[in-house]
Amino acid sequence: MSGNESRLQAIYEITNREPMPPKTPKRLEELWASDVFTLSKMQEGLPKDVFKSLKKTIHNGEKLDPSIADVVASAMKEWAVSKGALYYAHVFYPLTNATAEKHDGFISIQSDGSVISEFAGKVLVQGEPDGSSFPNGGIRSTFEARGYTAWDVTSPAYVMETDNGSTLCIPTVFVSWTGEALDKKTPLLRSNAAMNKAATRVLKLLGNTDIAPVNSSCGAEQEYFLIDANFANSRPDILLSGRTLFGKAPAKGQQFDDHYFGAIPERVQVFMQDVEEKLYKLGIPAKTRHNEVAPGQFEIAPFFEAANVATDHQQLLMTVLRNMAKKHGFICLFHEKPFKGVNGSGKHVNWSVGNPTQGNLLDPGDTPHSNAQFLVFCGAVIRGVHKYGPLLRAVVATASNDHRLGANEAPPAIISVYLGSQLEDVFEQISKGGATGSKGKGTMHIGVDTLPVLPTDPGDRNRTSPFAFTGNRFEFRAVGSGQSVAGPLVAMNTVLADSLNWIGDKLEAELAKGIELNSAIQSVLKEVMDQHGAVIFNGNGYSEEWHKMAVEERGLANLRTTADALPVLKEKYIEDLFAGLGILSPVELASRFETYAEQYILSIEVEAKLVISMAKTLIYPAATRYLSELSNAALSLKEIGLDLEVETIEKVSSLVKSMMEKVSKLDSALGSHDFATTEDHMQYLSKTIRPLMDEVREYADGLEAEIADDLWPLPSYQEMLFIK
Ligand code: ADP
Ligand code: MG
């Protein structure tokens, strides 16, 4: 293989890499939650009445009794110290999609100069990281920067081990001095409470008497890329922006579909096994692993959990993947589109609601037409997704996810609901006056004598839908791979709560008129279908026809970019939705718009600057060196009476010239700073800067196809995607 010096060096390092030392695998029972302060460990370490009180808070959402904090803190500390912890950290989730933590020692110095480990209840319950540098969208100015973290009792504490010891980690909410949410956890907890309230009300109306608290659940499928660190480290674009800003597609991409569900390369499998061991110790139920569509792309999906816990675990999972990748000489990329021309990565957020008494409220059973409870909850989701579709688009809007949504590999930016043929038929019947039957499960004959006849699911799958019913839950597929799942979960819980309240009002009014419950349900569901049925779409979401029909006939929004979608957060009906349910105040919502808009602006500006510097300092020099080689050769040949074909020289020189013209255009376009509003600034980046970046890239990628391989300064797609 040819290649310039640093690329050759990288390949040498990879091919001569020492494999990780083998480990003896441990039994699941031994690993499971060994680093978590679980309920059973609490029970062991706490007096009976304290444990009972704490359990009430965890399971029933009752307020934490402050008088037990000292006892709990002391038991937690004893356990953590036995695991080698000297420090504790309040872990919180700022608006950046990242996880933040502030570490403090247990150390307390005594008057005689000796030390003891101390952990009082009040520092367990509340912390005060300065945190003034986190984006807060104007809620806090630095002179009144107090931000508090407060223990979230419903998400278990754990220890995070490194090679040199461990730290007790306590999941917390992060709020301002005046109690405003500065994080992603606070609204998630509030949205769950609002949904619980609305769901309980509706369950009562449906005749239930024993109703346990309703919780939302989440199972997130995480896609990611693994690239050898030797390559990633010589690509400034991957290091700084998480994606390649240049790079010509390899001769072989994913067109053979030979990577998807293929045998996992051994080096990657060893990595995955290390990840899974760590996850099990942290009580994260890793369940599925496989190769994804693109070369170098993989997926991990844990079993679903309560939404709040699943969200913390999702953040932890990304941290574990990132750190473990480094140990194995990889870089783990969560960017939604790290490589042009091959599939990007998403995060499918599977979501449902339920409780121990009524079970999964989105489980249709075998005969959904007669399952009033299911139909009401499913109808509520349909209304919510239709009425607030633009909100669901806005919560997945990031600069990086713009590359993916609508690019024929991921769901379109149009938010619709896929129900599958059985449910579509049932709701069709409802809108015509009443559902009387459900299409049953089919059977599948495989034609091999030794195999049994297999039952088929009543609904097929549809990979092109952004919001699909998948048997007993909805799967929100438009979420970006690098995103926190909190925002999407907040939106889903919130729109469901709103719809359930609407349904509750309707049902109450009908019942008050003396109308029988079943007819009342039928009429409210018919109204849902009449007003919101337009959101249901079972066809091909990638097709041209759908894009036309969705917008022109059905009136659905097609918000293509983040610049189009984020301003939805400023609309009055969205403000009313969140404020009415007590999930986000207008100030908190506005701060989210400001923060996410700023992130969008910053990420595009960073990328644009990188495009300019890489084009100037890496690609231009390589191209001119090659040109000088070619022209020297041409001159020498002329001396002995021969001619070099001049087409390559002409082509390279014209590509260089065009690239540099675009670079200077991009450079001066970046100089514009006069924008009346944030929205204008975002539109400018989306409509002017991004296309210019693409134009520079097009010429640069053209050069990569022409220039001598040993002069090309950047590891190629082929190298990064195929050498492991
Ligand atoms: P797919 O076929 O979509 O790739 P996977 O098995 O990879 O499915 O992932 C499905 C995810 O959905 C898992 O995390 C699973 O635990 C989760 N899931 C299953 N039931 C529920 C539910 N009731 N609520 C939330 N998530 C669920
Ligand atoms: Mg899926």
Coordinates of N, CA and C in Angstrom, one line a residue, residues 29-159:
E29 N -24.2 -13.2 36.9 CA -24.7 -13.0 38.3 C -23.6 -12.3 39.1
E30 N -22.3 -12.6 38.8 CA -21.2 -12.0 39.5 C -21.1 -10.5 39.1
L31 N -21.3 -10.3 37.8 CA -21.0 -8.9 37.3 C -22.2 -8.0 37.7
W32 N -23.4 -8.5 37.6 CA -24.6 -7.7 37.5 C -24.7 -6.7 38.7
A33 N -24.7 -5.4 38.3 CA -24.9 -4.3 39.2 C -23.9 -4.3 40.4
S34 N -22.8 -4.9 40.2 CA -21.8 -5.0 41.3 C -21.3 -3.6 41.7
D35 N -21.4 -2.6 40.8 CA -20.9 -1.3 41.0 C -22.1 -0.3 41.3
V36 N -23.2 -0.8 41.6 CA -24.4 0.0 41.8 C -24.9 -0.1 43.3
F37 N -25.3 1.0 43.8 CA -25.9 1.0 45.2 C -27.4 0.7 45.0
T38 N -27.6 -0.6 44.9 CA -29.0 -1.1 44.5 C -29.9 -1.1 45.7
L39 N -31.2 -1.3 45.4 CA -32.2 -1.4 46.5 C -31.8 -2.5 47.5
S40 N -31.3 -3.6 47.0 CA -31.0 -4.7 48.0 C -29.8 -4.3 48.9
K41 N -28.8 -3.5 48.3 CA -27.7 -3.1 49.1 C -28.2 -2.0 50.1
M42 N -29.1 -1.2 49.7 CA -29.7 -0.2 50.6 C -30.4 -0.9 51.8
Q43 N -31.1 -2.0 51.4 CA -31.9 -2.7 52.4 C -30.9 -3.3 53.5
E44 N -29.8 -3.8 53.0 CA -28.8 -4.4 53.9 C -28.2 -3.3 54.8
G45 N -27.9 -2.1 54.2 CA -27.2 -1.1 55.0 C -28.0 -0.1 55.8
L46 N -29.4 -0.2 55.6 CA -30.2 0.9 56.2 C -31.2 0.3 57.3
P47 N -31.5 1.1 58.3 CA -32.5 0.7 59.2 C -33.9 0.5 58.5
K48 N -34.7 -0.4 59.0 CA -35.9 -0.8 58.2 C -36.8 0.4 57.8
D49 N -37.0 1.3 58.8 CA -38.0 2.4 58.5 C -37.4 3.4 57.5
V50 N -36.1 3.6 57.6 CA -35.4 4.4 56.6 C -35.5 3.8 55.2
F51 N -35.3 2.6 55.1 CA -35.4 1.9 53.8 C -36.8 2.0 53.3
K52 N -37.8 1.8 54.1 CA -39.2 1.8 53.7 C -39.5 3.2 53.1
S53 N -39.1 4.2 53.8 CA -39.4 5.6 53.4 C -38.7 5.9 52.1
L54 N -37.5 5.4 51.9 CA -36.7 5.7 50.7 C -37.4 5.0 49.5
K55 N -37.9 3.8 49.8 CA -38.5 3.0 48.7 C -39.8 3.6 48.2
K56 N -40.5 4.3 49.2 CA -41.7 5.0 48.8 C -41.4 6.1 47.8
T57 N -40.3 6.8 48.1 CA -39.9 7.9 47.2 C -39.5 7.3 45.8
I58 N -38.8 6.2 45.8 CA -38.3 5.7 44.5 C -39.5 5.1 43.7
H59 N -40.4 4.3 44.4 CA -41.4 3.7 43.6 C -42.7 4.5 43.4
N60 N -43.0 5.3 44.4 CA -44.3 6.0 44.3 C -44.2 7.5 44.1
G61 N -42.9 7.9 43.9 CA -42.7 9.3 43.6 C -43.0 10.3 44.8
E62 N -43.0 9.7 46.0 CA -43.3 10.6 47.2 C -42.1 11.4 47.5
K63 N -42.3 12.5 48.2 CA -41.2 13.5 48.5 C -40.2 12.8 49.4
L64 N -38.9 13.1 49.2 CA -37.9 12.5 50.0 C -37.9 13.1 51.4
D65 N -37.9 12.3 52.4 CA -37.9 12.8 53.8 C -36.5 13.3 54.2
P66 N -36.3 14.6 54.4 CA -35.0 15.1 54.6 C -34.3 14.5 55.8
S67 N -35.1 14.1 56.8 CA -34.5 13.6 58.0 C -33.8 12.2 57.9
I68 N -34.0 11.5 56.7 CA -33.3 10.3 56.6 C -32.0 10.4 55.8
A69 N -31.7 11.7 55.3 CA -30.6 11.9 54.4 C -29.3 11.5 55.0
D70 N -29.1 11.8 56.3 CA -27.8 11.5 56.9 C -27.5 10.0 57.0
V71 N -28.6 9.3 57.3 CA -28.4 7.8 57.5 C -28.1 7.2 56.1
V72 N -28.9 7.6 55.1 CA -28.7 7.1 53.7 C -27.3 7.4 53.2
A73 N -26.9 8.7 53.5 CA -25.5 9.1 53.0 C -24.4 8.3 53.6
S74 N -24.6 8.0 54.9 CA -23.6 7.3 55.6 C -23.5 5.8 55.0
A75 N -24.7 5.2 54.8 CA -24.6 3.8 54.3 C -24.1 3.8 52.8
M76 N -24.4 4.8 52.1 CA -23.9 4.9 50.7 C -22.4 5.1 50.7
K77 N -21.9 5.9 51.6 CA -20.5 6.2 51.7 C -19.7 4.9 52.1
E78 N -20.3 4.2 53.2 CA -19.6 2.9 53.6 C -19.5 2.0 52.4
W79 N -20.5 1.9 51.7 CA -20.5 1.0 50.5 C -19.5 1.4 49.5
A80 N -19.5 2.7 49.2 CA -18.5 3.3 48.2 C -17.1 3.1 48.6
V81 N -16.9 3.4 49.9 CA -15.5 3.3 50.5 C -15.0 1.8 50.4
S82 N -15.9 0.9 50.6 CA -15.6 -0.6 50.5 C -15.2 -0.9 49.0
K83 N -15.7 -0.1 48.1 CA -15.3 -0.3 46.7 C -14.1 0.6 46.3
G84 N -13.4 1.1 47.3 CA -12.2 1.9 47.0 C -12.4 3.4 46.6
A85 N -13.6 3.9 46.9 CA -13.8 5.3 46.6 C -13.3 6.3 47.6
L86 N -12.6 7.3 47.2 CA -12.1 8.4 48.1 C -12.9 9.7 47.8
Y87 N -13.6 9.7 46.6 CA -14.3 10.9 46.2 C -15.7 10.5 45.8
Y88 N -16.6 11.6 45.8 CA -17.9 11.4 45.3 C -18.1 12.5 44.3
A89 N -19.1 12.3 43.4 CA -19.4 13.3 42.3 C -20.9 13.4 42.1
H90 N -21.4 14.6 42.1 CA -22.8 14.8 41.6 C -22.7 14.9 40.1
V91 N -23.4 13.9 39.5 CA -23.4 13.8 38.0 C -24.7 14.5 37.5
F92 N -24.5 15.4 36.5 CA -25.7 16.1 36.0 C -25.6 16.2 34.5
Y93 N -26.7 16.7 33.9 CA -26.9 16.6 32.5 C -27.2 18.0 31.9
P94 N -26.2 18.8 31.6 CA -26.5 20.1 31.1 C -27.1 20.0 29.7
L95 N -27.4 21.2 29.1 CA -28.1 21.2 27.8 C -27.2 20.9 26.6
T96 N -26.0 20.4 26.9 CA -25.0 20.2 25.8 C -25.1 18.8 25.2
N97 N -25.9 17.9 25.7 CA -25.9 16.4 25.4 C -24.9 15.7 26.1
A98 N -24.0 16.4 26.9 CA -22.9 15.7 27.6 C -23.3 15.4 29.0
T99 N -22.4 14.7 29.7 CA -22.6 14.4 31.1 C -21.6 15.3 31.8
A100 N -22.0 15.9 32.9 CA -21.1 16.7 33.7 C -21.0 16.2 35.1
E101 N -19.8 16.4 35.7 CA -19.7 15.9 37.1 C -18.7 16.8 37.9
K102 N -19.0 17.0 39.2 CA -18.1 17.7 40.0 C -17.7 16.8 41.1
H103 N -16.4 16.6 41.3 CA -15.9 15.7 42.3 C -15.5 16.3 43.6
D104 N -15.8 15.7 44.7 CA -15.3 16.2 46.0 C -14.8 15.0 46.8
G105 N -13.8 15.2 47.7 CA -13.3 14.2 48.5 C -14.2 13.9 49.7
F106 N -14.1 12.7 50.2 CA -14.8 12.4 51.5 C -14.0 13.0 52.6
I107 N -12.8 13.4 52.3 CA -11.8 13.7 53.3 C -12.3 14.9 54.3
S108 N -12.1 14.7 55.6 CA -12.4 15.7 56.5 C -11.3 15.7 57.5
I109 N -10.7 16.9 57.7 CA -9.5 17.0 58.6 C -9.9 17.3 60.1
Q110 N -9.4 16.5 61.0 CA -9.8 16.6 62.4 C -8.8 17.6 63.0
S111 N -9.2 18.1 64.3 CA -8.4 19.1 65.0 C -7.0 18.6 65.3
D112 N -6.8 17.3 65.4 CA -5.5 16.8 65.7 C -4.7 16.5 64.4
G113 N -5.2 16.9 63.3 CA -4.5 16.7 62.0 C -4.7 15.4 61.4
S114 N -5.5 14.5 62.0 CA -5.8 13.2 61.4 C -7.0 13.4 60.4
V115 N -7.3 12.5 59.6 CA -8.4 12.6 58.7 C -9.4 11.5 58.8
I116 N -10.7 11.8 58.5 CA -11.7 10.7 58.4 C -12.5 10.9 57.1
S117 N -13.2 9.9 56.7 CA -14.1 10.0 55.6 C -15.4 10.5 56.1
E118 N -16.0 11.5 55.4 CA -17.2 12.0 55.9 C -18.1 12.3 54.7
F119 N -19.4 12.0 54.9 CA -20.4 12.3 53.8 C -21.7 12.5 54.5
A120 N -22.0 13.8 54.6 CA -23.3 14.2 55.3 C -24.5 14.1 54.4
G121 N -25.6 14.0 55.0 CA -26.9 13.9 54.2 C -27.0 15.2 53.3
K122 N -26.6 16.3 53.9 CA -26.9 17.5 53.1 C -26.1 17.6 51.8
V123 N -24.9 17.0 51.8 CA -24.1 17.1 50.6 C -24.5 16.0 49.6
L124 N -25.2 14.9 50.2 CA -25.8 13.9 49.2 C -26.9 14.6 48.5
V125 N -27.7 15.3 49.3 CA -29.0 15.8 48.7 C -28.8 17.0 47.8
Q126 N -27.8 17.9 48.2 CA -27.7 19.1 47.4 C -26.2 19.4 47.2
G127 N -25.8 19.9 46.0 CA -24.5 20.3 45.8 C -24.5 21.7 45.1
E128 N -23.4 22.3 45.1 CA -23.3 23.6 44.4 C -22.1 23.7 43.5
P129 N -22.2 23.1 42.3 CA -21.0 23.2 41.4 C -21.1 24.6 40.9
D130 N -20.1 25.3 40.6 CA -20.2 26.6 40.1 C -20.9 26.6 38.8
G131 N -20.3 25.8 37.8 CA -21.0 25.5 36.6 C -21.5 26.7 35.8
S132 N -20.9 27.9 36.0 CA -21.4 29.1 35.3 C -21.0 29.1 33.9
S133 N -20.2 28.2 33.5 CA -19.8 28.1 32.0 C -20.7 27.3 31.2
F134 N -21.6 26.6 31.8 CA -22.6 25.8 31.0 C -23.5 26.7 30.3
P135 N -23.9 26.3 29.1 CA -24.9 27.1 28.4 C -26.2 27.1 29.1
N136 N -26.8 28.3 29.3 CA -28.0 28.3 30.0 C -29.0 29.2 29.3
G137 N -28.7 29.7 28.1 CA -29.6 30.5 27.3 C -30.1 31.7 28.0
G138 N -29.3 32.3 28.8 CA -29.6 33.6 29.4 C -30.3 33.5 30.8
I139 N -30.5 32.3 31.3 CA -31.2 32.2 32.6 C -30.3 32.8 33.7
R140 N -29.0 32.5 33.6 CA -28.1 33.0 34.6 C -27.1 33.9 34.0
S141 N -26.8 35.0 34.7 CA -25.6 35.7 34.2 C -24.5 35.4 35.2
T142 N -23.3 35.5 34.8 CA -22.2 35.0 35.6 C -22.1 35.6 37.0
F143 N -22.6 36.8 37.2 CA -22.5 37.4 38.5 C -23.6 36.8 39.5
E144 N -24.5 36.1 38.9 CA -25.5 35.4 39.8 C -25.5 33.9 39.4
A145 N -24.3 33.4 39.4 CA -24.1 32.1 38.8 C -24.5 30.9 39.6
R146 N -25.0 31.0 40.7 CA -25.3 29.8 41.5 C -26.1 28.8 40.8
G147 N -25.6 27.6 40.8 CA -26.4 26.5 40.2 C -26.4 25.4 41.2
Y148 N -27.5 24.7 41.4 CA -27.5 23.6 42.4 C -27.7 22.3 41.7
T149 N -27.0 21.3 42.3 CA -27.4 19.9 41.9 C -28.2 19.3 43.1
A150 N -29.2 18.5 42.7 CA -30.0 17.9 43.8 C -30.2 16.4 43.4
W151 N -30.0 15.6 44.4 CA -30.0 14.1 44.3 C -31.3 13.7 43.6
D152 N -31.3 12.9 42.6 CA -32.4 12.2 42.0 C -32.5 10.8 42.6
V153 N -33.4 10.6 43.6 CA -33.4 9.4 44.3 C -33.8 8.2 43.4
T154 N -34.5 8.6 42.3 CA -35.1 7.5 41.5 C -34.1 6.9 40.5
S155 N -32.9 7.4 40.4 CA -31.8 6.9 39.6 C -30.7 6.4 40.5
P156 N -30.3 5.2 40.5 CA -29.4 4.7 41.5 C -28.0 5.2 41.4
A157 N -27.4 5.4 42.6 CA -26.0 5.8 42.7 C -25.1 4.6 42.3
Y158 N -23.9 4.9 41.9 CA -23.0 3.8 41.4 C -21.5 4.3 41.6
V159 N -20.6 3.4 41.5 CA -19.2 3.8 41.5 C -18.6 3.6 40.1

